Coordinates of N, CA and C in Angstrom, one line a residue:
M288 N -15.4 -52.0 76.9 CA -15.3 -50.8 77.8 C -16.7 -50.2 78.0
V289 N -17.0 -49.8 79.2 CA -18.3 -49.2 79.5 C -18.5 -47.9 78.7
R290 N -19.7 -47.9 78.1 CA -20.0 -46.7 77.2 C -20.4 -45.5 78.1
E291 N -21.2 -45.8 79.1 CA -21.7 -44.7 80.0 C -22.0 -45.3 81.4
T292 N -21.7 -44.5 82.4 CA -22.1 -44.8 83.8 C -23.1 -43.8 84.2
I293 N -24.3 -44.2 84.4 CA -25.4 -43.2 84.6 C -26.0 -43.3 86.1
A294 N -26.0 -42.2 86.8 CA -26.6 -42.2 88.1 C -28.1 -41.7 87.9
F295 N -29.0 -42.4 88.4 CA -30.4 -42.0 88.4 C -30.7 -41.3 89.8
V296 N -30.9 -40.0 89.7 CA -30.9 -39.3 91.0 C -32.0 -38.3 91.1
N297 N -32.6 -38.2 92.3 CA -33.5 -37.1 92.7 C -33.7 -37.3 94.2
Q298 N -33.5 -36.2 94.9 CA -33.6 -36.3 96.4 C -35.0 -36.5 96.9
K299 N -36.0 -36.3 96.0 CA -37.4 -36.5 96.3 C -37.7 -38.0 96.0
G300 N -38.3 -38.7 97.0 CA -38.7 -40.1 96.8 C -40.0 -40.2 96.0
G301 N -40.3 -41.3 95.4 CA -41.5 -41.6 94.8 C -41.7 -40.9 93.4
V302 N -40.6 -40.6 92.7 CA -40.7 -39.9 91.5 C -40.5 -40.9 90.3
G303 N -40.4 -42.1 90.5 CA -40.2 -43.1 89.4 C -38.7 -43.3 89.1
K304 N -37.8 -43.0 90.0 CA -36.4 -43.1 89.8 C -36.0 -44.6 89.6
T305 N -36.4 -45.4 90.6 CA -36.0 -46.9 90.5 C -36.7 -47.5 89.4
T306 N -38.0 -47.2 89.1 CA -38.7 -47.8 88.0 C -38.0 -47.5 86.7
T307 N -37.5 -46.2 86.6 CA -36.8 -45.8 85.3 C -35.5 -46.5 85.2
A308 N -34.7 -46.7 86.3 CA -33.4 -47.4 86.2 C -33.6 -48.8 85.8
V309 N -34.6 -49.5 86.5 CA -34.8 -50.9 86.2 C -35.3 -51.1 84.8
S310 N -36.3 -50.3 84.4 CA -36.9 -50.4 83.0 C -35.9 -50.2 81.9
L311 N -35.0 -49.2 82.1 CA -34.0 -48.9 81.1 C -32.9 -50.0 81.0
A312 N -32.6 -50.6 82.2 CA -31.7 -51.7 82.3 C -32.2 -52.9 81.5
A313 N -33.5 -53.2 81.7 CA -34.2 -54.3 81.1 C -34.3 -54.0 79.6
A314 N -34.7 -52.8 79.2 CA -34.8 -52.5 77.8 C -33.5 -52.7 77.0
L315 N -32.5 -52.2 77.6 CA -31.2 -52.3 76.9 C -30.7 -53.7 76.9
G316 N -30.9 -54.4 78.0 CA -30.5 -55.8 78.2 C -31.2 -56.7 77.1
R317 N -32.5 -56.4 76.8 CA -33.2 -57.1 75.8 C -32.7 -56.8 74.4
R318 N -32.0 -55.8 74.2 CA -31.4 -55.5 72.9 C -30.0 -56.0 72.8
G319 N -29.6 -56.8 73.8 CA -28.3 -57.5 73.7 C -27.1 -56.7 74.3
E320 N -27.4 -55.5 74.9 CA -26.4 -54.7 75.6 C -26.0 -55.4 76.9
R321 N -24.8 -55.2 77.4 CA -24.3 -55.7 78.7 C -24.6 -54.6 79.7
V322 N -25.5 -54.8 80.6 CA -25.9 -53.8 81.6 C -25.7 -54.3 83.0
L323 N -25.1 -53.4 83.8 CA -25.0 -53.7 85.3 C -25.8 -52.6 86.0
L324 N -26.8 -53.0 86.8 CA -27.6 -52.1 87.6 C -27.1 -52.2 89.0
I325 N -26.7 -51.1 89.6 CA -26.2 -51.0 91.0 C -27.3 -50.4 91.9
D326 N -27.8 -51.1 92.9 CA -28.8 -50.7 93.8 C -28.0 -50.0 95.0
L327 N -28.1 -48.7 95.0 CA -27.4 -47.9 96.1 C -28.3 -47.4 97.1
D328 N -29.5 -47.9 97.2 CA -30.5 -47.4 98.1 C -30.8 -48.5 99.1
A329 N -30.8 -48.2 100.4 CA -31.0 -49.2 101.5 C -32.4 -49.7 101.5
Q330 N -33.3 -49.1 100.8 CA -34.7 -49.7 100.7 C -34.7 -50.9 99.8
A331 N -33.6 -51.0 99.0 CA -33.4 -52.1 98.1 C -34.6 -52.3 97.1
N332 N -35.2 -51.3 96.7 CA -36.3 -51.4 95.7 C -35.9 -51.9 94.4
A333 N -34.7 -51.5 93.9 CA -34.3 -52.0 92.6 C -34.0 -53.5 92.6
T334 N -33.5 -53.9 93.8 CA -33.2 -55.3 93.9 C -34.5 -56.2 93.9
S335 N -35.5 -55.7 94.7 CA -36.7 -56.5 94.7 C -37.5 -56.4 93.4
A336 N -37.4 -55.2 92.7 CA -38.1 -55.0 91.4 C -37.5 -55.9 90.3
A337 N -36.2 -56.2 90.5 CA -35.5 -57.1 89.6 C -35.8 -58.6 89.8
G338 N -36.6 -58.8 90.9 CA -37.0 -60.2 91.2 C -36.0 -60.9 92.2
V339 N -35.1 -60.2 92.8 CA -34.2 -60.8 93.7 C -34.7 -60.6 95.1
A340 N -35.5 -61.6 95.6 CA -36.1 -61.4 96.9 C -35.1 -61.6 98.0
D341 N -34.2 -62.6 97.9 CA -33.2 -62.9 98.8 C -31.8 -62.8 98.2
V342 N -31.0 -61.9 98.6 CA -29.7 -61.7 98.0 C -28.9 -62.9 98.4
P343 N -28.4 -63.7 97.4 CA -27.7 -64.9 97.7 C -26.3 -64.9 98.3
G344 N -25.7 -63.7 98.2 CA -24.3 -63.6 98.7 C -24.1 -62.2 99.2
P345 N -22.8 -61.7 99.2 CA -22.6 -60.3 99.6 C -23.3 -59.3 98.7
S346 N -23.5 -58.1 99.3 CA -24.2 -57.0 98.6 C -23.3 -55.8 98.4
I347 N -23.8 -54.7 97.9 CA -23.1 -53.5 97.7 C -22.5 -53.0 99.0
Y348 N -23.2 -53.3 100.1 CA -22.8 -52.8 101.4 C -21.4 -53.4 101.7
E349 N -21.2 -54.7 101.6 CA -20.0 -55.4 101.9 C -18.9 -54.9 101.0
A350 N -19.2 -54.5 99.7 CA -18.2 -54.0 98.8 C -17.8 -52.6 99.2
L351 N -18.7 -51.8 99.6 CA -18.4 -50.4 100.1 C -17.5 -50.4 101.3
M352 N -17.7 -51.5 102.2 CA -16.9 -51.6 103.4 C -15.6 -52.3 103.1
L353 N -15.3 -52.6 101.8 CA -14.1 -53.2 101.4 C -13.9 -54.6 102.0
E354 N -15.0 -55.3 102.2 CA -14.9 -56.6 102.7 C -14.8 -57.6 101.5
V355 N -15.4 -57.2 100.4 CA -15.3 -58.1 99.2 C -15.1 -57.2 98.0
E356 N -14.8 -57.8 96.8 CA -14.7 -57.0 95.6 C -16.1 -56.9 95.0
A357 N -16.3 -55.9 94.2 CA -17.7 -55.7 93.6 C -18.1 -56.9 92.7
K358 N -17.1 -57.5 92.0 CA -17.5 -58.6 91.1 C -18.0 -59.8 91.9
D359 N -17.7 -59.9 93.2 CA -18.2 -61.0 94.0 C -19.6 -60.8 94.5
C360 N -20.2 -59.6 94.2 CA -21.5 -59.3 94.6 C -22.5 -59.4 93.5
V361 N -22.1 -59.5 92.3 CA -22.9 -59.4 91.1 C -23.8 -60.6 91.0
V362 N -25.1 -60.3 90.7 CA -26.1 -61.4 90.5 C -26.6 -61.2 89.1
R363 N -26.7 -62.3 88.4 CA -27.3 -62.3 87.0 C -28.8 -62.5 87.1
V364 N -29.5 -61.5 86.5 CA -31.0 -61.6 86.5 C -31.4 -62.1 85.1
E365 N -31.5 -63.4 84.9 CA -31.7 -63.9 83.6 C -33.0 -63.5 83.0
D366 N -34.1 -63.4 83.8 CA -35.4 -63.1 83.3 C -35.4 -61.6 82.7
E367 N -34.5 -60.8 83.2 CA -34.5 -59.4 82.8 C -33.3 -59.1 81.9
Q368 N -32.4 -60.0 81.8 CA -31.2 -59.9 80.9 C -30.3 -58.8 81.3
F369 N -30.1 -58.6 82.6 CA -29.0 -57.7 83.0 C -28.4 -58.2 84.3
D370 N -27.3 -57.6 84.7 CA -26.7 -58.0 86.0 C -27.0 -57.0 87.0
L371 N -27.0 -57.4 88.3 CA -27.4 -56.6 89.4 C -26.4 -56.7 90.5
L372 N -26.0 -55.5 91.0 CA -25.2 -55.4 92.2 C -26.2 -55.0 93.3
P373 N -26.7 -56.0 94.1 CA -27.9 -55.8 94.9 C -27.6 -55.0 96.2
A374 N -28.7 -54.5 96.8 CA -28.6 -53.9 98.1 C -29.4 -54.7 99.1
T375 N -29.0 -54.5 100.4 CA -29.8 -55.0 101.5 C -30.0 -53.9 102.5
R376 N -30.7 -54.2 103.6 CA -31.0 -53.2 104.6 C -29.8 -52.7 105.3
E377 N -28.7 -53.5 105.3 CA -27.5 -53.2 106.0 C -26.9 -51.9 105.4
L378 N -27.3 -51.6 104.2 CA -26.7 -50.4 103.5 C -27.1 -49.1 104.2
S379 N -28.2 -49.2 105.1 CA -28.6 -48.0 105.8 C -27.6 -47.4 106.7
G380 N -26.6 -48.3 107.2 CA -25.6 -47.8 108.1 C -24.4 -47.3 107.3
A381 N -24.4 -47.4 106.0 CA -23.2 -47.0 105.3 C -22.9 -45.5 105.4
E382 N -23.9 -44.7 105.4 CA -23.7 -43.2 105.5 C -22.9 -42.9 106.7
V383 N -23.2 -43.5 107.9 CA -22.5 -43.2 109.1 C -21.1 -43.8 109.1
E384 N -21.0 -45.1 108.6 CA -19.7 -45.8 108.6 C -18.7 -45.2 107.6
L385 N -19.2 -44.6 106.5 CA -18.3 -44.0 105.6 C -17.8 -42.6 105.9
A386 N -18.6 -42.0 106.8 CA -18.3 -40.6 107.2 C -16.8 -40.3 107.5
P387 N -16.2 -41.1 108.4 CA -14.8 -40.8 108.8 C -13.8 -41.4 107.8
A388 N -14.2 -42.1 106.8 CA -13.3 -42.8 105.9 C -12.5 -41.9 105.0
M389 N -11.3 -42.2 104.7 CA -10.5 -41.4 103.8 C -11.0 -41.6 102.4
A390 N -11.1 -40.5 101.6 CA -11.6 -40.5 100.2 C -12.9 -41.3 100.1
R391 N -13.8 -41.0 101.0 CA -15.1 -41.7 101.1 C -15.9 -41.5 99.8
E392 N -15.8 -40.3 99.2 CA -16.5 -40.0 98.0 C -16.1 -40.9 96.8
Q393 N -14.9 -41.4 96.8 CA -14.3 -42.2 95.7 C -14.6 -43.7 95.9
R394 N -15.2 -44.1 97.0 CA -15.3 -45.5 97.3 C -16.0 -46.3 96.2
L395 N -17.1 -45.9 95.7 CA -17.9 -46.6 94.7 C -17.1 -46.6 93.3
K396 N -16.6 -45.4 93.0 CA -15.8 -45.3 91.7 C -14.7 -46.3 91.7
N397 N -13.9 -46.4 92.8 CA -12.8 -47.4 92.8 C -13.3 -48.8 92.7
L398 N -14.5 -49.1 93.3 CA -15.0 -50.4 93.3 C -15.4 -50.9 91.9
I399 N -16.0 -50.0 91.1 CA -16.6 -50.4 89.8 C -15.6 -50.3 88.7
E400 N -14.5 -49.6 88.9 CA -13.5 -49.4 87.8 C -13.0 -50.8 87.2
P401 N -12.8 -51.8 88.0 CA -12.4 -53.1 87.5 C -13.5 -53.8 86.6
L402 N -14.7 -53.3 86.7 CA -15.8 -53.9 86.0 C -16.1 -53.2 84.6
A403 N -15.3 -52.2 84.3 CA -15.6 -51.4 83.1 C -15.5 -52.2 81.8
D404 N -14.7 -53.1 81.7 CA -14.5 -53.9 80.5 C -15.6 -55.0 80.3
D405 N -16.4 -55.2 81.4 CA -17.4 -56.2 81.3 C -18.8 -55.7 80.9
Y406 N -19.0 -54.4 80.8 CA -20.3 -53.9 80.5 C -20.3 -52.7 79.5
D407 N -21.4 -52.6 78.9 CA -21.6 -51.4 78.0 C -22.2 -50.3 78.8
W408 N -23.1 -50.6 79.8 CA -23.7 -49.6 80.6 C -23.7 -50.0 82.0
I409 N -23.4 -49.0 82.9 CA -23.6 -49.2 84.3 C -24.6 -48.1 84.8
F410 N -25.6 -48.6 85.4 CA -26.7 -47.7 86.0 C -26.6 -47.8 87.5
I411 N -26.8 -46.6 88.1 CA -26.7 -46.5 89.6 C -28.0 -46.0 90.1
D412 N -28.8 -46.7 90.8 CA -30.1 -46.2 91.4 C -29.7 -45.6 92.8
C413 N -29.8 -44.3 92.9 CA -29.4 -43.6 94.1 C -30.5 -43.5 95.1
P414 N -30.2 -43.4 96.4 CA -31.2 -43.1 97.4 C -31.8 -41.8 97.3
P415 N -33.0 -41.6 97.8 CA -33.7 -40.3 97.7 C -33.1 -39.3 98.7
S416 N -31.9 -38.9 98.6 CA -31.2 -38.0 99.4 C -30.0 -37.5 98.7
L417 N -29.3 -36.5 99.3 CA -28.1 -36.0 98.7 C -26.9 -36.2 99.7
G418 N -26.9 -37.4 100.3 CA -25.9 -37.8 101.3 C -24.7 -38.4 100.6
V419 N -23.9 -39.1 101.5 CA -22.6 -39.7 101.1 C -22.8 -40.7 99.9
L420 N -23.8 -41.5 100.0 CA -24.0 -42.6 99.0 C -24.3 -41.9 97.6
T421 N -25.2 -40.9 97.6 CA -25.5 -40.2 96.3 C -24.2 -39.5 95.8
V422 N -23.5 -38.9 96.7 CA -22.2 -38.2 96.2 C -21.3 -39.3 95.6
N423 N -21.2 -40.5 96.2 CA -20.4 -41.6 95.7 C -20.9 -41.9 94.3
A424 N -22.2 -42.0 94.1 CA -22.7 -42.3 92.7 C -22.4 -41.2 91.7
L425 N -22.5 -40.0 92.1 CA -22.2 -38.8 91.2 C -20.7 -38.8 90.9
T426 N -19.8 -39.2 91.9 CA -18.4 -39.2 91.6 C -18.0 -40.3 90.7
A427 N -18.7 -41.4 90.7 CA -18.4 -42.6 89.9 C -19.0 -42.5 88.5
A428 N -20.1 -41.7 88.4 CA -20.8 -41.6 87.1 C -20.2 -40.7 86.1
T429 N -20.5 -40.9 84.8 CA -20.2 -40.0 83.8 C -21.3 -39.0 83.5
S430 N -22.6 -39.5 83.8 CA -23.7 -38.6 83.6 C -24.8 -38.9 84.5
V431 N -25.8 -38.1 84.6 CA -27.0 -38.3 85.4 C -28.3 -38.2 84.6
V432 N -29.2 -39.0 85.1 CA -30.6 -38.9 84.5 C -31.5 -38.6 85.7
I433 N -32.3 -37.5 85.6 CA -33.2 -37.1 86.7 C -34.6 -37.3 86.4
P434 N -35.2 -38.3 87.0 CA -36.7 -38.5 86.8 C -37.5 -37.4 87.6
V435 N -38.5 -36.8 87.0 CA -39.3 -35.8 87.6 C -40.7 -36.2 87.5
Q436 N -41.4 -36.3 88.7 CA -42.8 -36.7 88.7 C -43.7 -35.5 88.4
C437 N -44.6 -35.8 87.5 CA -45.5 -34.7 87.0 C -46.7 -34.5 87.9
E438 N -46.5 -34.5 89.2 CA -47.6 -34.4 90.1 C -47.4 -33.4 91.2
Y439 N -46.3 -32.7 91.2 CA -46.0 -31.7 92.2 C -45.0 -30.7 91.6
L440 N -44.9 -29.5 92.1 CA -44.1 -28.5 91.5 C -42.6 -28.8 92.0
P441 N -41.8 -29.2 91.0 CA -40.4 -29.7 91.4 C -39.3 -28.7 91.2
M442 N -39.6 -27.4 90.9 CA -38.6 -26.5 90.5 C -37.6 -26.2 91.7
E443 N -38.1 -26.1 92.9 CA -37.2 -25.8 94.0 C -36.3 -27.0 94.3
G444 N -36.8 -28.2 94.2 CA -36.0 -29.4 94.4 C -35.0 -29.5 93.3
L445 N -35.4 -29.2 92.1 CA -34.4 -29.4 91.0 C -33.3 -28.4 91.1
A446 N -33.6 -27.2 91.5 CA -32.6 -26.1 91.7 C -31.5 -26.6 92.7
S447 N -32.0 -27.2 93.8 CA -31.1 -27.7 94.8 C -30.2 -28.8 94.3
L448 N -30.9 -29.7 93.5 CA -30.1 -30.8 92.9 C -29.1 -30.3 91.9
M449 N -29.4 -29.3 91.1 CA -28.5 -28.8 90.1 C -27.3 -28.1 90.8
E450 N -27.5 -27.5 92.0 CA -26.4 -26.9 92.8 C -25.5 -28.0 93.3
T451 N -26.1 -29.2 93.7 CA -25.2 -30.3 94.2 C -24.4 -30.8 93.0
L452 N -25.0 -31.0 91.9 CA -24.3 -31.5 90.7 C -23.1 -30.6 90.3
A453 N -23.4 -29.3 90.4 CA -22.3 -28.3 90.1 C -21.1 -28.4 91.1
L454 N -21.5 -28.6 92.4 CA -20.4 -28.8 93.4 C -19.6 -30.1 93.2
V455 N -20.3 -31.2 92.8 CA -19.6 -32.4 92.5 C -18.7 -32.2 91.3
R456 N -19.2 -31.5 90.3 CA -18.5 -31.3 89.1 C -17.2 -30.5 89.4
N457 N -17.4 -29.5 90.2 CA -16.2 -28.6 90.5 C -15.2 -29.2 91.4
N458 N -15.6 -30.1 92.3 CA -14.7 -30.6 93.3 C -14.3 -32.1 93.2
L459 N -15.1 -32.9 92.6 CA -14.9 -34.3 92.6 C -14.9 -35.0 91.2
N460 N -15.7 -34.5 90.3 CA -15.9 -35.2 89.0 C -16.2 -34.2 87.9
P461 N -15.2 -33.6 87.3 CA -15.4 -32.6 86.3 C -16.1 -33.2 85.0
R462 N -16.0 -34.5 84.8 CA -16.6 -35.0 83.6 C -18.1 -35.3 83.7
L463 N -18.7 -35.1 84.9 CA -20.1 -35.4 85.1 C -21.0 -34.4 84.3
R464 N -22.0 -34.9 83.6 CA -22.9 -34.1 82.8 C -24.3 -34.6 83.1
T465 N -25.2 -33.7 82.8 CA -26.7 -34.0 82.9 C -27.1 -34.5 81.6
L466 N -27.4 -35.8 81.5 CA -27.9 -36.4 80.3 C -29.3 -36.0 79.9
G467 N -30.1 -35.9 81.0 CA -31.5 -35.4 80.7 C -32.4 -35.6 81.9
L468 N -33.6 -34.9 81.9 CA -34.6 -35.0 82.8 C -35.7 -35.9 82.2
V469 N -36.3 -36.8 82.9 CA -37.4 -37.7 82.4 C -38.6 -37.4 83.2
L470 N -39.6 -36.9 82.4 CA -41.0 -36.7 83.0 C -41.7 -38.0 83.2
T471 N -42.1 -38.3 84.5 CA -42.7 -39.5 84.8 C -44.1 -39.3 85.4
M472 N -44.9 -40.4 85.3 CA -46.3 -40.4 85.9 C -47.1 -39.3 85.4
L473 N -47.1 -39.0 84.1 CA -47.9 -38.0 83.5 C -49.3 -38.4 83.3
D474 N -50.2 -37.8 83.9 CA -51.7 -38.0 83.6 C -52.2 -36.7 82.9
R475 N -52.3 -36.8 81.6 CA -52.7 -35.6 80.9 C -54.1 -35.1 81.2
R476 N -54.9 -35.9 81.9 CA -56.2 -35.5 82.3 C -56.2 -34.4 83.4
T477 N -55.1 -34.3 84.1 CA -55.0 -33.4 85.2 C -54.3 -32.1 84.8
R478 N -54.8 -31.0 85.3 CA -54.2 -29.7 85.0 C -52.8 -29.6 85.6
L479 N -52.7 -30.0 86.8 CA -51.4 -29.9 87.5 C -50.3 -30.6 86.8
A480 N -50.6 -31.9 86.4 CA -49.6 -32.7 85.7 C -49.1 -32.0 84.4
R481 N -50.1 -31.4 83.6 CA -49.7 -30.7 82.4 C -48.9 -29.5 82.7
E482 N -49.2 -28.8 83.8 CA -48.5 -27.5 84.2 C -47.1 -27.9 84.6
V483 N -46.9 -28.9 85.4 CA -45.6 -29.3 85.8 C -44.7 -29.7 84.6
A484 N -45.3 -30.5 83.7 CA -44.5 -30.9 82.5 C -44.1 -29.7 81.7
A485 N -45.0 -28.8 81.5 CA -44.7 -27.5 80.8 C -43.7 -26.7 81.5
D486 N -43.7 -26.7 82.8 CA -42.8 -25.9 83.6 C -41.4 -26.4 83.4
V487 N -41.2 -27.8 83.6 CA -39.9 -28.4 83.4 C -39.4 -28.2 82.0
M488 N -40.2 -28.4 81.0 CA -39.8 -28.2 79.6 C -39.3 -26.8 79.3
T489 N -40.0 -25.8 80.0 CA -39.7 -24.4 79.8 C -38.3 -24.1 80.4
H490 N -38.1 -24.6 81.7 CA -36.8 -24.3 82.4 C -35.6 -25.1 81.8
F491 N -35.9 -26.3 81.4 CA -34.8 -27.2 80.9 C -35.2 -27.7 79.5
P492 N -35.3 -26.8 78.5 CA -35.8 -27.3 77.2 C -34.9 -28.3 76.5
R493 N -33.6 -28.1 76.6 CA -32.6 -29.0 75.9 C -32.4 -30.3 76.7
Q494 N -32.5 -30.2 78.0 CA -32.2 -31.3 78.8 C -33.3 -32.3 79.0
T495 N -34.5 -31.9 78.8 CA -35.7 -32.8 79.0 C -35.9 -33.7 77.9
F496 N -35.9 -35.0 78.2 CA -36.2 -36.0 77.2 C -37.5 -35.8 76.5
T497 N -37.6 -36.1 75.2 CA -38.8 -36.0 74.5 C -39.9 -37.0 75.0
T498 N -39.4 -38.2 75.3 CA -40.2 -39.3 75.7 C -40.7 -39.0 77.1
V499 N -42.0 -39.1 77.3 CA -42.7 -38.9 78.6 C -43.3 -40.2 79.1
I500 N -43.1 -40.6 80.4 CA -43.6 -41.8 80.9 C -45.0 -41.6 81.5
P501 N -46.0 -42.2 81.0 CA -47.4 -42.0 81.4 C -47.6 -42.6 82.8
R502 N -48.6 -42.1 83.5 CA -49.1 -42.7 84.7 C -49.8 -44.0 84.3
A503 N -49.5 -45.1 84.9 CA -50.1 -46.4 84.5 C -50.1 -47.3 85.7
V504 N -51.2 -48.1 85.8 CA -51.3 -49.0 86.9 C -50.2 -50.1 86.8
S505 N -49.9 -50.5 85.5 CA -49.0 -51.6 85.3 C -47.6 -51.2 85.8
I506 N -47.2 -49.9 85.8 CA -45.9 -49.5 86.3 C -45.9 -49.7 87.8
A507 N -47.0 -49.3 88.5 CA -47.0 -49.5 89.9 C -47.1 -50.9 90.4
E508 N -47.7 -51.8 89.6 CA -47.8 -53.2 89.9 C -46.6 -54.0 89.7
A509 N -45.9 -53.7 88.6 CA -44.8 -54.6 88.2 C -43.7 -54.8 89.3
P510 N -43.2 -53.8 90.0 CA -42.2 -54.1 91.0 C -42.7 -55.0 92.1
S511 N -44.0 -55.0 92.5 CA -44.5 -55.8 93.5 C -44.5 -57.3 93.1
H512 N -44.4 -57.5 91.8 CA -44.3 -58.9 91.3 C -42.8 -59.3 91.0
G513 N -41.9 -58.4 91.3 CA -40.5 -58.6 91.0 C -40.2 -58.7 89.5
Q514 N -40.9 -57.9 88.7 CA -40.7 -57.9 87.3 C -40.6 -56.5 86.7
S515 N -39.9 -56.4 85.6 CA -39.8 -55.2 84.9 C -41.1 -55.0 84.1
I516 N -41.4 -53.8 83.6 CA -42.6 -53.6 82.9 C -42.7 -54.5 81.6
F517 N -41.5 -54.9 81.1 CA -41.5 -55.7 79.9 C -41.9 -57.1 80.1
R518 N -41.7 -57.6 81.3 CA -42.2 -58.9 81.7 C -43.7 -58.9 82.1
Y519 N -44.0 -57.9 82.9 CA -45.3 -57.8 83.5 C -46.4 -57.4 82.5
S520 N -46.1 -56.4 81.7 CA -47.1 -55.9 80.7 C -46.4 -55.4 79.5
P521 N -45.8 -56.3 78.7 CA -45.0 -55.9 77.5 C -45.7 -55.1 76.5
G522 N -47.0 -55.2 76.4 CA -47.8 -54.4 75.4 C -48.4 -53.2 75.9
S523 N -48.0 -52.8 77.1 CA -48.7 -51.6 77.7 C -48.1 -50.3 77.2
R524 N -48.8 -49.2 77.4 CA -48.2 -47.9 77.0 C -46.9 -47.6 77.7
A525 N -46.9 -48.0 79.0 CA -45.7 -47.7 79.8 C -44.5 -48.5 79.2
A526 N -44.6 -49.7 78.8 CA -43.5 -50.5 78.2 C -43.1 -49.8 76.9
T527 N -44.1 -49.4 76.1 CA -43.7 -48.7 74.8 C -42.9 -47.4 75.1
A528 N -43.3 -46.7 76.1 CA -42.7 -45.4 76.5 C -41.2 -45.7 76.9
Y529 N -41.0 -46.7 77.7 CA -39.7 -47.0 78.2 C -38.8 -47.6 77.1
R530 N -39.4 -48.3 76.1 CA -38.6 -48.7 74.9 C -38.1 -47.4 74.2
R531 N -39.0 -46.5 74.0 CA -38.7 -45.3 73.3 C -37.6 -44.5 74.1
L532 N -37.7 -44.4 75.4 CA -36.8 -43.7 76.2 C -35.4 -44.4 76.1
A533 N -35.3 -45.7 76.0 CA -34.0 -46.4 75.9 C -33.4 -46.0 74.6
V534 N -34.2 -45.9 73.5 CA -33.6 -45.5 72.2 C -33.1 -44.0 72.3
E535 N -33.9 -43.1 72.9 CA -33.5 -41.7 73.0 C -32.2 -41.6 73.9
L536 N -32.2 -42.4 75.0 CA -31.0 -42.4 75.8 C -29.8 -42.7 75.1
T537 N -29.8 -43.8 74.3 CA -28.7 -44.3 73.5 C -28.3 -43.2 72.5
E538 N -29.2 -42.6 71.9 CA -28.9 -41.5 70.9 C -28.2 -40.3 71.5
R539 N -28.7 -40.0 72.7 CA -28.1 -38.8 73.4 C -26.6 -39.1 73.8
V540 N -26.4 -40.4 74.2 CA -25.0 -40.7 74.6 C -24.1 -40.8 73.4
E541 N -24.6 -41.3 72.3 CA -23.8 -41.3 71.0 C -23.5 -39.9 70.5
V542 N -24.5 -39.0 70.6 CA -24.3 -37.7 70.1 C -23.2 -36.9 70.9
S543 N -23.3 -37.2 72.2 CA -22.4 -36.4 73.1 C -21.1 -37.1 73.3
A544 N -20.9 -38.3 72.7 CA -19.6 -39.0 72.9 C -18.4 -38.3 72.3

C-alpha cells in the first residue's frame, strides 16, 4: 500500500520543483523503495529529466482522457530505479478538455487508486499554475511539498498557494496536508538569497525542511543529460543535499503517520 502521495507544487516556474521531484524519486528508488513519478506538466520536464526522450506508448494525457488505464502508461526507468507516468505536449490541451467534464477534479485520483498496492511512494510533478491539473494533483495527494527558490521574495506567491491548499482541503480533499517547504538554489554568497531563506523560515518555521538545496551547476546540467543528480554528479554537494532531504522527508512522513 502506498505510504504517501506527494504533490510537488508551486505556481511560480523555475523554482526547482521538477528537479526536487525527480531527485527524491531517484534517491528513494536507490534505497529500494517502490516509487512512481507522475509528470503532470505539459512541458514534460520530469519525463525528459528521467531520460525518457521519446514516450514509447500512451501518456498521462491519454489516461486523463479515459482512453487507457494508468498502468498502461507506466514506464520503468531502470537507470534511476523508479517508475514514470510520462507526459507529452498533448497534455497542454487537458485543461480545456477537462473543464466541462463531470467530477473533473477527481480524474487523477480515480486513475491512480488501482496503483496504490504497487508503490510505496507516488510523486506528482505539477505544472507551474493553479489550474485544473494542479487541483487534480492536490485532490489525489495526501500531502504537498513546496519548493521555494531563494532568489526572489516568495511571500506573496506562497500566501496565494496556501489559500488554494485551504480551498482544496475544505472542498475536495480534507486529508491534504503540507509536508514541508524546501528551500532551493541557495547561494549563501548573496544577501538576497540569505534574506529570502530567513524570511521563509520565519514565516513557516515548523513547515520548512532543515535541508537546503544549494545552487549548483550540476543541478542545472543534469536534466539536459536526461539524468538525475545521482547519476550525473553523485559526489556533488547537490546530490548530498538531496540524499539528506530524502531522509528528512521519510522521517516527516513516519512521524505524521
